[in-house]
mmCIF file of C-alpha atoms in Angstrom:
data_model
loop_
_atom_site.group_PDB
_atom_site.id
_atom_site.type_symbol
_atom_site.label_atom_id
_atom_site.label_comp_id
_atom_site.label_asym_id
_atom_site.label_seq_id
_atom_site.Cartn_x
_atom_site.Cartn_y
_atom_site.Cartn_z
ATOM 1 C CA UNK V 1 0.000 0.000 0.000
ATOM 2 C CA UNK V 2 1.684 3.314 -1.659
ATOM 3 C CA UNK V 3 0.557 6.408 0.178
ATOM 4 C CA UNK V 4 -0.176 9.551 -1.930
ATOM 5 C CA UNK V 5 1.035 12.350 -0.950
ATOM 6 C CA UNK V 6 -0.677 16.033 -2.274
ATOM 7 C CA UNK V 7 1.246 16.754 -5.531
ATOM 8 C CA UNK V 8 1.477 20.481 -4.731
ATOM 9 C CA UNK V 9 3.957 19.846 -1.495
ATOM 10 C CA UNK V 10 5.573 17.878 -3.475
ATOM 11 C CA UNK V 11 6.143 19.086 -6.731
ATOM 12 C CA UNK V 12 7.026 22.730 -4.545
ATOM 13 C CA UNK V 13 9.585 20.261 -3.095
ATOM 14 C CA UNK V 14 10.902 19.055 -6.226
ATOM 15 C CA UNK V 15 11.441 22.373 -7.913
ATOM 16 C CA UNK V 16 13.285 23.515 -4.580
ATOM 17 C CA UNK V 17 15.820 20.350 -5.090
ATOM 18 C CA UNK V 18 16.003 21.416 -8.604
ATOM 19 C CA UNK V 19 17.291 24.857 -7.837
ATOM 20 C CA UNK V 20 19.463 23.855 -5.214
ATOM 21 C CA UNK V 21 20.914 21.339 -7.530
ATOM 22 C CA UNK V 22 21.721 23.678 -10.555
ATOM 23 C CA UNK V 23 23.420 26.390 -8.032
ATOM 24 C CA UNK V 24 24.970 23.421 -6.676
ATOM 25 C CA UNK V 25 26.264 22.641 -10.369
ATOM 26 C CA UNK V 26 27.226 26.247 -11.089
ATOM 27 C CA UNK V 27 29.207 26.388 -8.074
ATOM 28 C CA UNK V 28 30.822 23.188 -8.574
ATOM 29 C CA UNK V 29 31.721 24.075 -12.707
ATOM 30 C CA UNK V 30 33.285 27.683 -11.573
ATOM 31 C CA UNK V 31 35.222 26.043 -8.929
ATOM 32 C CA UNK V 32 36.603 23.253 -11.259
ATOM 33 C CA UNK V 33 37.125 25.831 -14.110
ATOM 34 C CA UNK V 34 38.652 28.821 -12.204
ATOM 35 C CA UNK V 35 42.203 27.551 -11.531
ATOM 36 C CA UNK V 36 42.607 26.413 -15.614
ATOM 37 C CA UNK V 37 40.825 29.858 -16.789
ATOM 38 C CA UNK V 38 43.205 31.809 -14.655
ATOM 39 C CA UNK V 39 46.238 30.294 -15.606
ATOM 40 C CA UNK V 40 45.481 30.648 -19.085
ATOM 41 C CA UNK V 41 45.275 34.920 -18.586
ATOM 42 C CA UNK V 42 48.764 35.938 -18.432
ATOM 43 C CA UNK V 43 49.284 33.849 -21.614
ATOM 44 C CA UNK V 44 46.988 35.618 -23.672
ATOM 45 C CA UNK V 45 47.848 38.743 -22.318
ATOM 46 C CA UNK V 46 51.429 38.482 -22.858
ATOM 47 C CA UNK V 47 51.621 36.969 -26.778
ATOM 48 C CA UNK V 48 52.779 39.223 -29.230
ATOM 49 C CA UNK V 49 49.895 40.614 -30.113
ATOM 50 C CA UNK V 50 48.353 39.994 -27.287
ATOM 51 C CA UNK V 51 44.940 37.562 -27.797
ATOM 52 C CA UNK V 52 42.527 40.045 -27.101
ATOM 53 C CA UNK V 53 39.486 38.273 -27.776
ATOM 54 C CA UNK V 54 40.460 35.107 -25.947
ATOM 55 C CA UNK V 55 41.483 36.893 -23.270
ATOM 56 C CA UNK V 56 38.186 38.556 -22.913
ATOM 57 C CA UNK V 57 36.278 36.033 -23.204
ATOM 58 C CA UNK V 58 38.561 33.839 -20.380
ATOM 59 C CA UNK V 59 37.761 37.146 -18.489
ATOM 60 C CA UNK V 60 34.165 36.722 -18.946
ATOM 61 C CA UNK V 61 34.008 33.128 -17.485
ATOM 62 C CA UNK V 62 35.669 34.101 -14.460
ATOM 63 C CA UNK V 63 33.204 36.539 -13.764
ATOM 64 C CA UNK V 64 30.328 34.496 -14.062
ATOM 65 C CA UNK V 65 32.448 31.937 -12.089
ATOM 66 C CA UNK V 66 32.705 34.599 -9.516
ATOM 67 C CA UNK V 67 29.279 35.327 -9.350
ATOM 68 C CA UNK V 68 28.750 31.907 -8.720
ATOM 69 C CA UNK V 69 30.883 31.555 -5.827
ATOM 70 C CA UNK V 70 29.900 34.739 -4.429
ATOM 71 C CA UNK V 71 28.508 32.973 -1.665
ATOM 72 C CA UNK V 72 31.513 31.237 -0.766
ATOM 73 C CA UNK V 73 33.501 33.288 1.687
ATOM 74 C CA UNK V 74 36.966 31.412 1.513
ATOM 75 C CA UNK V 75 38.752 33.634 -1.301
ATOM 76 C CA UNK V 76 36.160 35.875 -2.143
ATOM 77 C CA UNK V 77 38.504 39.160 -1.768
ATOM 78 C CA UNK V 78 41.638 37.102 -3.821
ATOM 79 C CA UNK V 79 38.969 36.370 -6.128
ATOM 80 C CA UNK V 80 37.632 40.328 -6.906
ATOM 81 C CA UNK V 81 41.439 41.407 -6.608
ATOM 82 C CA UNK V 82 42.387 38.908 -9.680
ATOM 83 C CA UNK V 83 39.177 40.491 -11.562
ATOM 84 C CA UNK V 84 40.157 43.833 -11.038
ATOM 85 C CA UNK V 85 43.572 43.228 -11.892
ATOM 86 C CA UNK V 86 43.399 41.539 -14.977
ATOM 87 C CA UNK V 87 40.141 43.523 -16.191
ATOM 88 C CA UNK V 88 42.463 46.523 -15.295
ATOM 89 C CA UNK V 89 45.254 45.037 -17.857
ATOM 90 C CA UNK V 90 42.794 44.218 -20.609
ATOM 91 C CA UNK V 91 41.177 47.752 -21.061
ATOM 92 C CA UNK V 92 44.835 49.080 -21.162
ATOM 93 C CA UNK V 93 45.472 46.561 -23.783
ATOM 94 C CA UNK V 94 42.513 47.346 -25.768
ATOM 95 C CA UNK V 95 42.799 50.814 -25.936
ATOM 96 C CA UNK V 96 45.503 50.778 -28.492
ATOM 97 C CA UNK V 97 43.539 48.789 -30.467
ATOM 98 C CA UNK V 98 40.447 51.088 -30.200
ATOM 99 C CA UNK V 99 41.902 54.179 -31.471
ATOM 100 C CA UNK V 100 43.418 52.361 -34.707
ATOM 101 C CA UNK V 101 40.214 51.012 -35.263
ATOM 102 C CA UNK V 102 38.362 54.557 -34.801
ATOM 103 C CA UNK V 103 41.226 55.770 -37.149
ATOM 104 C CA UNK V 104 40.640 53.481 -40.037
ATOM 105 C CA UNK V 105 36.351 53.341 -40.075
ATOM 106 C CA UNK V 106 36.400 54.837 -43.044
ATOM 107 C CA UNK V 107 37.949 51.946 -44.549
ATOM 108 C CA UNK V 108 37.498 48.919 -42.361
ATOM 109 C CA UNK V 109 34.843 47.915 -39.824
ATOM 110 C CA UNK V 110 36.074 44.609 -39.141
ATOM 111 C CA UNK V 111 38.611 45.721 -36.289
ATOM 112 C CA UNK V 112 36.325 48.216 -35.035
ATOM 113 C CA UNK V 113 33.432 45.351 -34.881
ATOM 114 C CA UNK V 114 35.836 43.466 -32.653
ATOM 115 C CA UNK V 115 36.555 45.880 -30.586
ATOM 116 C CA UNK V 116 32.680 46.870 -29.762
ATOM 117 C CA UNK V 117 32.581 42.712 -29.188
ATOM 118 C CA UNK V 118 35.567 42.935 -26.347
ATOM 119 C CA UNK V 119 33.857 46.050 -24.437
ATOM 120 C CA UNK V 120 30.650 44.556 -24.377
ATOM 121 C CA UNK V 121 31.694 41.875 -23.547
ATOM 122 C CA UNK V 122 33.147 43.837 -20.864
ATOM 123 C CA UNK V 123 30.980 45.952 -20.244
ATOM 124 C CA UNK V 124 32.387 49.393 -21.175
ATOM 125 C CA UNK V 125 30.630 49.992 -23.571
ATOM 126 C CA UNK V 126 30.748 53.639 -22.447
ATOM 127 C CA UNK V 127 34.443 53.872 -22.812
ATOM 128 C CA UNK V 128 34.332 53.116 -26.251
ATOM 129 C CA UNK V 129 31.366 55.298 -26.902
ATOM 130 C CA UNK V 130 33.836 58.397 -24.799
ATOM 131 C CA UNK V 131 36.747 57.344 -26.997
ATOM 132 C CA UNK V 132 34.626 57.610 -30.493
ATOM 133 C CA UNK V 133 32.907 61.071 -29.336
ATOM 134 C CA UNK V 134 36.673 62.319 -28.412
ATOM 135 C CA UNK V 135 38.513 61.225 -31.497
ATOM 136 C CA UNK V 136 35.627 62.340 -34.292
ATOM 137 C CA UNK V 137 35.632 65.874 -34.008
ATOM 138 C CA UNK V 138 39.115 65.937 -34.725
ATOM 139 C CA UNK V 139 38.939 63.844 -37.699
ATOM 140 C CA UNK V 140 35.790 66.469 -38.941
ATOM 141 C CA UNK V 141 37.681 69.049 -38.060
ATOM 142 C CA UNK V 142 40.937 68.042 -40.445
ATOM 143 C CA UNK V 143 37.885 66.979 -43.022
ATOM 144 C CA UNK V 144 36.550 69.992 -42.882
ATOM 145 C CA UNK V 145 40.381 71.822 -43.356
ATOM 146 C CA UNK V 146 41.012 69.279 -45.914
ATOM 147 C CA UNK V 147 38.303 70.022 -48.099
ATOM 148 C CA UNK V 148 38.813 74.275 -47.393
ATOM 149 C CA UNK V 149 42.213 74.401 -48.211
ATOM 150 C CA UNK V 150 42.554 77.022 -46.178
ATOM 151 C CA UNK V 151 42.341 78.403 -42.249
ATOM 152 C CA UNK V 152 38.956 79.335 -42.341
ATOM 153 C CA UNK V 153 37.987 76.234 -45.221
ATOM 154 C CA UNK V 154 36.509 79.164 -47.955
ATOM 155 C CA UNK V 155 38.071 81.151 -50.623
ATOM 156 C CA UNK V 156 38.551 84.318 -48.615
#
């Protein structure tokens, strides 16, 4: 003789154990994953060129794997530290490679593509958007001179 129970208390019971279960799993794959994704860092960051794109997107995992262990207090500050550090190396890397991309629009969006990839991917957006604001009045400006051929761009 099977007793029923009433589905509601249970099936409540079995979505809890299902949501315990997949942060359980999320913790457990950013733990596993976080020693190998860190290692990998300095080695992108360091080839000649540097592998931007890898290197953001090894960037990325860690900070989901982060997030995950977020509740974990053992090496939560080491954690942030390495984020900040790294993220901190990456924008200085990409900058460079921003401004020649803003440079040659006019010819080639591929780079610049990229580049809008890596920041949102990184969420700095805003910098880029700052660093395209800042570098196209001066290219209108010599446009503008350019096409003048003179001080004051007329025939005065």
């Amino acid at each position: 003789q099977i007793s029923q129970s009433p589905p509601l208390p249970v099936l409540s019971t079995l979505h809890a154990l299902r949501t315990h279960l997949s942060t359980t799993r999320a913790i457990l794959a950013a733990a596993s994953s976080w020693d190998e994704t860190l290692s990998s860092l300095p080695s992108l960051l360091a080839s000649q060129p540097p592998k931007l794109v890898e290197a953001t997107q090894s960037l990325s995992r860690l900070e989901a794997g982060a997030r995950a262990l977020r509740g974990m207090p053992e090496g939560r500050e080491d954690r942030e530290a390495v984020l900040r550090k790294f993220r901190t190396q990456l924008e200085v890397l990409l900058k460079p490679q921003l401004l020649h991309a803003l440079k040659r629009m006019d010819t080639r969006l591929g780079p610049l593509q990229q580049c809008v990839g890596m920041y949102r991917t990184l969420g700095k957006v805003e910098v880029l958007r700052e660093e395209y604001v800042r570098m196209r009045p001066g290219e209108v400006v010599s446009l503008w001179f350019a096409f003048g051929g003179g001080r004051y761009g007329g025939n005065h």
